[in-house]
């Protein structure tokens, strides 16, 4: 089954509610290795996204684009440009099509990953969002035959494992990189939030 | 958490309101997005030097808006960089046809947001350049990491680039001054206690009573190592060694020494540390030609200090001595 504009908007509302629910957890993860603003910033951003799509734009791509510009203008920090770029590239990938099928979902996740890589100049193994998003994209591609919900569930499962893998890594990007070896043993807040967002999308698609 | 605030969500806006009232002869504050602008901006024919970043480092950056220093400052939420549209609003409010130079501290969030803003401004035809300052010797400098942080040197950079703009230098020349400063300035910081971010409500890290975080950043993020507390002589010697060895600064060099309080360290300890640093530099044959001592780039109420050394030449000395009229730094006017 393909997603309509309204179901994309509904999925973003679900993301906002999951982010709000995990605000303190993300703050705590960030407090250990960064500056404790990740949960606060994402919550501020997705709260603004929900308000911005109150009048739902006409296409799924337009919904994602509204989310992108809202995140860029409300989140700040590193997460604003990174999440904003991810949503913007996903929106661009969708163009003006009216429905999103499983293949398109996998494609837009890949586009989001490329955007985050380009903006953050990070690769797998640097202990960032990319460690969750890259395996998610690969898993999503493998599940295209099974529909949208399966694609997103596979992506969320892979993102969870990818985020967990950051615990053993020495961060090389972002504020955690200043700790070097001392950050080993900590879950990267950006990878964790990426996994949470994908899980929220997967649950919404069920 | 005990703080003189109403609501963590309105701390920055309420503080800016007070700043505007206290210094209405120097600056004005625009709301949504929040921007601090020189009262007489835009100044025709002069480059606008603009900086910004997370709030909580006051008087950086809003306290340095005024004649001879910044044309505008962009305060983000506490410890969070401002967004690109806020930076753009600062450019629009303060830049004349002479263009604008953005001073960006090397933190991932600041770099990404200012980079995006500069791209957007350029797309609209504005002549906007940016420089990234990365003076912190505490963290590894490598092409595979985020690189060194921008810390205390930012204050000196804003003053010197601002003075170059004030004397009428073109954008190329102001940018050249900024790049020279970035090449010649180095810093190190230490923390004795953590800061508490209002929206978090708990200290950013914990230190035992007898521990010091050596190589701290301006958000309280750790740097090199955690050490046992030691007397001021030993601690300042460790700091001078770290910062002087880096460029390196050597015998015969003339420098500006900036001894900064991270917010919670009182003047009595700050001057004590400054005196030790001057003595140690003299022992190395390094000539302290200019000084700045005070809380200029802070981390909320964190106790600690930072030392910044800038290698001076005649041009930088002249720019340092040039008049400046801002809320936090005022001289010669």
XYZ file of C-alpha atoms in Angstrom:
539
model
C 0.000 0.000 0.000
C 1.301 3.447 -0.862
C 1.315 6.497 1.426
C -0.853 9.500 0.770
C -0.084 13.094 1.669
C -2.179 12.821 4.821
C -0.419 9.655 5.972
C 2.978 11.333 5.532
C 1.761 14.242 7.662
C 0.418 11.780 10.226
C 3.786 10.020 10.318
C 5.526 13.331 11.063
C 3.104 13.948 13.928
C 4.043 10.518 15.250
C 7.728 11.445 14.975
C 7.085 14.639 16.936
C 5.378 12.740 19.689
C 8.170 10.155 19.922
C 10.797 12.921 20.023
C 8.873 14.688 22.807
C 8.649 11.409 24.708
C 12.416 10.848 24.393
C 13.471 14.471 24.901
C 15.077 13.839 28.283
C 16.772 10.627 27.144
C 18.391 12.468 24.220
C 19.442 15.348 26.487
C 21.052 12.856 28.862
C 22.890 11.028 26.061
C 24.175 14.365 24.783
C 25.049 15.629 28.254
C 27.480 12.722 28.644
C 29.529 13.552 25.546
C 28.281 16.871 24.164
C 26.407 19.923 25.322
C 23.047 18.487 26.353
C 20.957 20.266 23.749
C 20.026 17.507 21.282
C 16.710 16.474 22.847
C 15.691 20.069 23.479
C 16.539 21.171 19.946
C 14.793 18.283 18.181
C 11.725 18.673 20.355
C 11.563 22.386 19.530
C 11.974 21.565 15.833
C 9.398 18.803 15.504
C 6.892 20.725 17.619
C 7.255 23.505 15.061
C 6.894 20.988 12.213
C 3.541 19.824 13.587
C 2.355 23.437 13.680
C 3.688 24.127 10.183
C 1.783 21.218 8.611
C -1.473 21.982 10.376
C -2.725 23.012 6.977
C -1.379 19.989 5.164
C 0.546 20.858 1.971
C -0.658 19.312 -1.275
C 1.834 16.518 -1.888
C 3.964 14.170 0.227
C 7.030 15.979 -1.098
C 5.613 19.343 -0.057
C 4.956 18.008 3.452
C 8.571 16.869 3.732
C 9.829 20.166 2.332
C 7.831 22.123 4.897
C 9.320 19.894 7.573
C 12.808 20.525 6.179
C 12.612 24.309 6.146
C 10.990 24.318 9.581
C 13.735 22.129 11.045
C 16.457 24.294 9.477
C 14.908 27.474 10.868
C 13.978 26.169 14.333
C 16.455 23.546 15.503
C 19.872 25.202 15.316
C 22.941 23.301 16.466
C 24.258 20.628 14.136
C 20.975 18.723 14.138
C 19.051 21.538 12.400
C 21.095 21.609 9.193
C 21.567 17.819 9.216
C 17.941 16.805 9.766
C 16.815 19.712 7.597
C 19.058 18.589 4.754
C 17.868 14.995 5.140
C 14.214 16.004 4.798
C 14.983 18.443 2.002
C 16.760 15.791 -0.078
C 13.936 13.344 0.597
C 11.406 15.946 -0.528
C 13.385 16.713 -3.663
C 13.538 13.008 -4.449
C 9.746 12.727 -4.255
C 9.122 15.747 -6.431
C 5.409 16.294 -7.012
C 4.209 12.691 -7.071
C 0.939 12.225 -5.175
C 1.666 8.888 -3.488
C 4.739 7.215 -2.067
C 5.278 3.501 -2.665
C 7.813 1.193 -1.034
C 10.450 1.806 -3.665
C 10.095 5.577 -3.282
C 10.478 5.290 0.478
C 13.733 3.396 0.051
C 14.896 6.000 -2.469
C 14.057 8.939 -0.251
C 15.907 7.372 2.663
C 18.940 6.987 0.403
C 18.651 10.619 -0.658
C 18.408 11.681 2.985
C 21.566 9.730 3.789
C 23.445 11.374 0.920
C 22.374 14.783 2.204
C 23.540 14.081 5.746
C 26.853 12.700 4.469
C 27.465 15.739 2.296
C 26.527 18.305 4.945
C 28.202 16.629 7.900
C 31.142 15.125 6.001
C 30.754 12.012 8.124
C 31.049 8.359 7.172
C 30.097 5.085 8.821
C 32.290 4.575 11.875
C 32.535 8.264 12.882
C 29.819 7.791 15.563
C 27.143 10.067 14.090
C 23.657 9.896 12.564
C 25.257 8.193 9.560
C 25.908 5.071 11.629
C 22.160 4.623 12.034
C 21.037 5.925 8.661
C 23.462 4.057 6.395
C 22.480 0.510 7.507
C 18.843 1.653 7.488
C 19.091 2.566 3.815
C 20.624 -0.777 2.942
C 17.985 -2.718 4.879
C 15.204 -0.615 3.327
C 16.369 -1.484 -0.187
C 16.207 -5.172 0.648
C 12.588 -4.977 1.791
C 11.054 -3.056 -1.117
C 9.103 -6.080 -2.353
C 7.207 -6.292 0.960
C 5.652 -2.821 1.040
C 6.074 0.505 2.787
C 5.619 -0.732 6.339
C 8.147 -3.528 5.817
C 10.667 -1.105 4.296
C 10.420 1.248 7.264
C 10.466 -1.565 9.827
C 13.582 -3.044 8.253
C 15.146 0.417 8.242
C 14.254 1.036 11.888
C 15.621 -2.357 12.975
C 18.896 -1.726 11.153
C 19.088 1.810 12.544
C 18.698 0.481 16.077
C 21.635 -1.869 15.573
C 23.641 0.867 13.867
C 23.001 3.287 16.716
C 24.054 0.629 19.247
C 27.311 0.166 17.335
C 28.312 3.769 18.135
C 28.827 2.769 21.767
C 32.129 1.138 20.825
C 33.321 3.863 18.470
C 35.678 6.814 18.922
C 33.645 9.812 17.680
C 35.310 11.744 14.887
C 32.704 14.380 14.105
C 30.662 16.822 16.122
C 31.172 17.856 19.682
C 31.721 14.319 20.949
C 34.899 14.181 18.845
C 36.635 16.463 21.363
C 36.560 13.646 23.881
C 38.251 11.150 21.606
C 38.773 7.838 23.406
C 36.929 9.162 26.445
C 33.653 9.012 24.510
C 33.925 5.267 23.951
C 31.140 3.525 25.852
C 28.547 6.190 25.022
C 25.670 5.913 22.591
C 25.771 8.742 20.027
C 22.702 10.991 20.549
C 22.349 11.725 16.812
C 22.405 8.037 15.901
C 19.878 7.345 18.645
C 17.507 10.098 17.502
C 17.778 8.878 13.907
C 16.773 5.389 15.038
C 13.869 6.851 17.029
C 12.615 8.846 14.049
C 12.730 5.777 11.784
C 10.955 3.669 14.410
C 8.203 6.275 14.672
C 7.806 6.271 10.890
C 7.681 2.446 10.838
C 5.020 2.335 13.550
C 2.981 4.990 11.745
C 3.119 2.983 8.500
C 1.721 -0.177 10.091
C 19.082 24.396 39.932
C 18.877 27.899 41.354
C 18.898 30.610 38.719
C 17.413 34.064 38.376
C 15.082 33.112 35.552
C 11.368 32.725 34.875
C 11.173 30.011 32.255
C 14.047 28.171 30.535
C 12.337 28.837 27.217
C 12.444 32.632 27.539
C 15.865 33.137 29.141
C 17.582 34.430 26.006
C 14.771 36.748 24.909
C 14.365 38.256 28.380
C 18.100 38.759 28.753
C 18.296 40.502 25.369
C 15.498 42.839 26.433
C 17.633 43.890 29.399
C 20.728 44.267 27.230
C 18.829 46.583 24.891
C 17.576 48.736 27.778
C 20.984 48.922 29.427
C 22.839 49.940 26.275
C 20.356 51.709 24.035
C 23.048 54.222 23.029
C 25.165 51.409 21.547
C 22.854 48.728 20.216
C 19.330 47.646 19.438
C 17.730 44.222 19.601
C 15.483 42.718 16.937
C 13.189 39.890 17.905
C 12.240 36.705 16.090
C 14.813 35.862 14.969
C 16.861 37.428 17.734
C 19.619 39.725 16.471
C 21.698 42.353 18.291
C 22.571 45.220 15.939
C 24.752 48.301 16.240
C 22.514 51.290 16.924
C 23.775 53.109 13.819
C 23.832 50.088 11.470
C 24.198 49.737 8.591
C 27.221 52.035 8.435
C 27.698 53.158 4.844
C 30.971 52.165 3.224
C 32.114 49.955 6.084
C 32.295 46.174 6.213
C 29.929 44.623 8.748
C 31.740 42.189 11.024
C 29.142 39.739 12.340
C 29.442 36.886 14.781
C 27.175 34.677 16.805
C 26.628 31.313 18.361
C 24.861 29.783 21.279
C 23.896 32.032 24.179
C 25.356 31.460 27.630
C 28.802 32.871 26.766
C 28.011 36.490 27.613
C 29.249 39.090 27.048
C 30.159 37.216 23.847
C 28.751 38.120 21.300
C 26.075 40.772 21.936
C 28.283 42.605 24.424
C 30.779 43.261 21.651
C 28.367 44.949 19.260
C 29.216 48.591 18.683
C 31.646 51.050 17.180
C 35.006 49.444 16.444
C 33.896 45.855 16.922
C 30.804 43.913 15.746
C 28.093 45.319 13.493
C 25.733 42.567 14.658
C 25.578 39.463 16.807
C 23.320 36.442 16.368
C 22.496 34.781 19.694
C 21.164 31.251 19.422
C 19.418 29.370 22.224
C 21.649 28.512 25.212
C 24.692 26.573 23.951
C 23.000 26.042 20.565
C 24.014 27.780 17.372
C 21.567 30.176 15.744
C 19.740 29.073 12.610
C 20.630 30.247 9.074
C 17.655 32.594 8.839
C 18.759 34.324 12.051
C 22.241 34.824 10.595
C 20.668 36.145 7.406
C 18.565 38.572 9.419
C 21.749 39.883 11.034
C 23.346 40.389 7.619
C 20.260 42.218 6.356
C 20.119 44.462 9.417
C 23.772 45.421 9.522
C 25.522 45.064 6.170
C 26.047 47.970 3.776
C 27.248 47.620 0.177
C 30.737 47.052 1.580
C 29.719 43.506 2.503
C 29.965 41.388 5.610
C 32.446 39.092 7.297
C 31.042 36.278 9.442
C 33.212 35.123 12.331
C 32.406 31.486 13.071
C 33.700 29.437 15.972
C 34.713 25.931 14.945
C 31.836 23.974 16.369
C 29.931 21.693 14.009
C 26.571 23.398 14.599
C 27.949 26.903 14.149
C 29.858 25.961 11.013
C 26.859 24.231 9.397
C 24.376 27.007 10.153
C 26.672 29.903 9.200
C 27.783 28.034 6.056
C 24.164 27.628 5.020
C 23.461 31.299 5.808
C 26.450 32.485 3.773
C 25.259 30.393 0.809
C 21.769 31.850 1.062
C 23.095 35.416 1.364
C 25.412 34.923 -1.593
C 22.480 33.592 -3.615
C 20.735 36.906 -2.935
C 23.735 38.820 -4.226
C 25.222 39.960 -0.904
C 29.001 39.974 -0.553
C 29.348 37.742 2.489
C 32.500 35.888 3.497
C 33.194 33.779 6.530
C 36.197 32.768 8.567
C 36.351 29.910 11.059
C 38.399 30.354 14.227
C 39.920 27.239 15.815
C 42.343 28.394 18.515
C 41.855 25.702 21.182
C 45.056 23.709 21.634
C 43.288 21.200 23.908
C 41.796 19.074 21.165
C 43.249 17.164 18.265
C 43.593 18.974 14.983
C 43.043 16.548 12.153
C 41.310 16.384 8.819
C 39.444 13.304 10.072
C 37.775 15.077 13.003
C 35.779 18.225 13.619
C 39.106 19.891 14.444
C 39.970 22.421 17.112
C 37.293 24.452 18.827
C 36.969 28.203 18.559
C 37.300 29.629 22.078
C 38.951 32.684 23.721
C 40.681 33.849 20.561
C 37.234 34.744 19.228
C 37.100 37.837 21.464
C 40.421 39.139 20.126
C 39.438 38.291 16.545
C 36.170 40.228 16.852
C 38.031 43.269 18.193
C 40.769 43.224 15.560
C 38.575 42.481 12.531
C 36.071 45.031 13.849
C 38.814 47.675 14.091
C 39.926 46.936 10.533
C 36.346 47.384 9.344
C 35.962 50.583 11.360
C 39.045 52.182 9.757
C 37.454 51.537 6.379
C 39.298 48.462 5.114
C 37.614 46.716 2.189
C 36.183 43.222 2.688
C 39.312 41.540 1.298
C 41.497 43.409 3.766
C 39.234 42.761 6.763
C 39.190 39.083 5.854
C 43.006 39.107 5.559
C 43.323 40.610 9.058
C 40.961 37.951 10.396
C 42.935 35.128 8.792
C 46.169 36.532 10.179
C 44.698 36.634 13.690
C 43.393 33.070 13.381
C 46.865 31.941 12.342
C 48.530 33.568 15.346
C 46.186 32.974 18.282
C 46.039 29.965 20.640
C 44.068 29.169 23.813
C 43.641 26.652 26.620
C 40.930 26.443 29.294
C 40.356 24.684 32.594
C 37.214 24.055 34.644
C 36.797 23.601 38.382
C 33.007 23.211 38.324
C 30.395 22.506 35.637
C 27.806 24.916 34.222
C 24.075 24.205 34.445
C 22.109 24.763 31.247
C 18.661 26.215 32.138
C 16.632 23.785 30.020
C 18.556 20.806 31.411
C 18.408 21.847 35.041
C 21.356 19.712 36.088
C 25.121 20.281 35.892
C 26.636 19.380 32.516
C 29.230 17.088 34.114
C 30.514 16.136 37.525
C 33.924 16.786 39.027
C 35.088 15.605 42.423
C 36.149 18.314 44.869
C 39.808 17.631 44.146
C 39.494 17.353 40.349
C 40.052 19.814 37.515
C 39.083 19.316 33.879
C 42.065 20.418 31.807
C 41.392 21.581 28.272
C 37.710 22.410 28.735
C 35.651 23.992 25.939
C 33.256 26.898 26.332
C 30.237 24.615 26.814
C 31.957 22.622 29.498
C 32.830 19.845 27.072
C 36.005 18.072 28.121
C 39.305 18.331 26.363
C 42.573 16.704 27.237
C 42.354 15.118 30.650
C 41.059 15.211 34.167
C 43.726 16.086 36.718
C 44.028 16.432 40.466
C 43.576 19.983 41.740
C 46.882 21.748 42.246
C 48.079 25.175 43.432
C 47.717 28.100 41.007
C 51.448 28.189 40.205
C 51.419 24.605 38.951
C 48.086 24.881 37.140
C 48.945 28.102 35.312
C 52.367 26.673 34.422
C 50.613 23.681 32.872
C 48.359 26.042 30.896
C 51.195 28.305 29.732
C 53.184 25.263 28.644
C 50.244 23.892 26.643
C 49.452 27.129 24.852
C 52.976 28.512 24.356
C 54.315 25.232 23.008
C 51.670 24.996 20.338
C 52.353 27.758 17.806
C 55.084 27.772 19.167
C 55.576 31.103 20.901
C 59.282 31.642 21.478
C 61.692 33.998 23.157
C 61.491 37.498 21.732
C 57.882 37.151 20.565
C 55.570 40.019 21.465
C 52.095 38.911 22.495
C 48.719 39.910 23.778
C 47.828 37.870 26.876
C 44.119 37.379 27.499
C 43.224 35.876 30.867
C 39.543 35.008 30.858
C 37.101 33.928 33.545
C 34.698 31.190 32.430
C 31.977 32.940 34.419
C 32.243 31.600 37.958
C 35.828 32.487 38.813
C 36.042 35.788 40.739
C 38.414 38.639 39.836
C 40.707 37.917 42.798
C 41.615 34.483 41.378
C 41.644 35.746 37.811
C 44.194 38.481 38.516
C 46.220 36.036 40.588
C 46.376 33.662 37.615
C 47.145 36.522 35.230
C 50.109 37.583 37.348
C 51.523 34.074 37.327
C 51.039 33.751 33.566
C 52.883 37.029 32.923
C 55.773 35.923 35.126
C 56.017 32.551 33.383
C 55.927 34.151 29.940
C 58.666 36.605 30.996
C 60.776 33.641 32.089
C 60.414 32.286 28.550
C 61.485 35.611 27.073
C 57.998 36.228 25.662
C 57.113 39.926 25.864
C 53.549 40.668 26.964
C 52.798 43.876 25.097
C 49.024 44.085 25.605
C 46.602 42.518 28.111
C 42.935 41.734 28.536
C 41.682 40.349 31.860
C 38.055 39.632 32.709
C 34.986 37.499 32.003
C 34.623 37.986 28.238
C 33.805 34.509 26.888
C 32.053 32.510 29.562
C 30.254 29.245 30.094
C 27.328 30.299 32.277
C 28.454 30.013 35.923
C 31.249 27.513 35.325
C 34.308 28.145 37.500
C 37.507 28.128 35.513
C 39.759 30.248 33.399
C 41.258 30.283 29.951
C 44.512 31.721 28.681
C 44.829 33.066 25.149
C 48.050 34.194 23.485
C 48.071 36.258 20.303
C 51.331 36.978 18.523
C 51.388 40.713 17.821
C 52.905 42.746 15.042
C 52.620 46.508 14.527
C 49.394 46.252 12.546
C 47.603 44.040 15.088
C 48.824 46.213 17.963
C 47.472 49.318 16.254
C 44.122 47.613 15.620
C 43.979 46.435 19.233
C 44.590 49.998 20.453
C 41.917 51.487 18.190
C 38.853 52.957 19.959
C 36.029 50.590 20.772
C 32.600 51.361 22.204
C 30.577 48.282 23.122
C 28.672 47.141 26.188
C 31.511 44.919 27.418
C 34.616 46.529 25.989
C 35.011 50.289 25.871
C 38.185 52.218 25.334
C 39.416 55.426 23.750
C 35.983 56.939 23.100
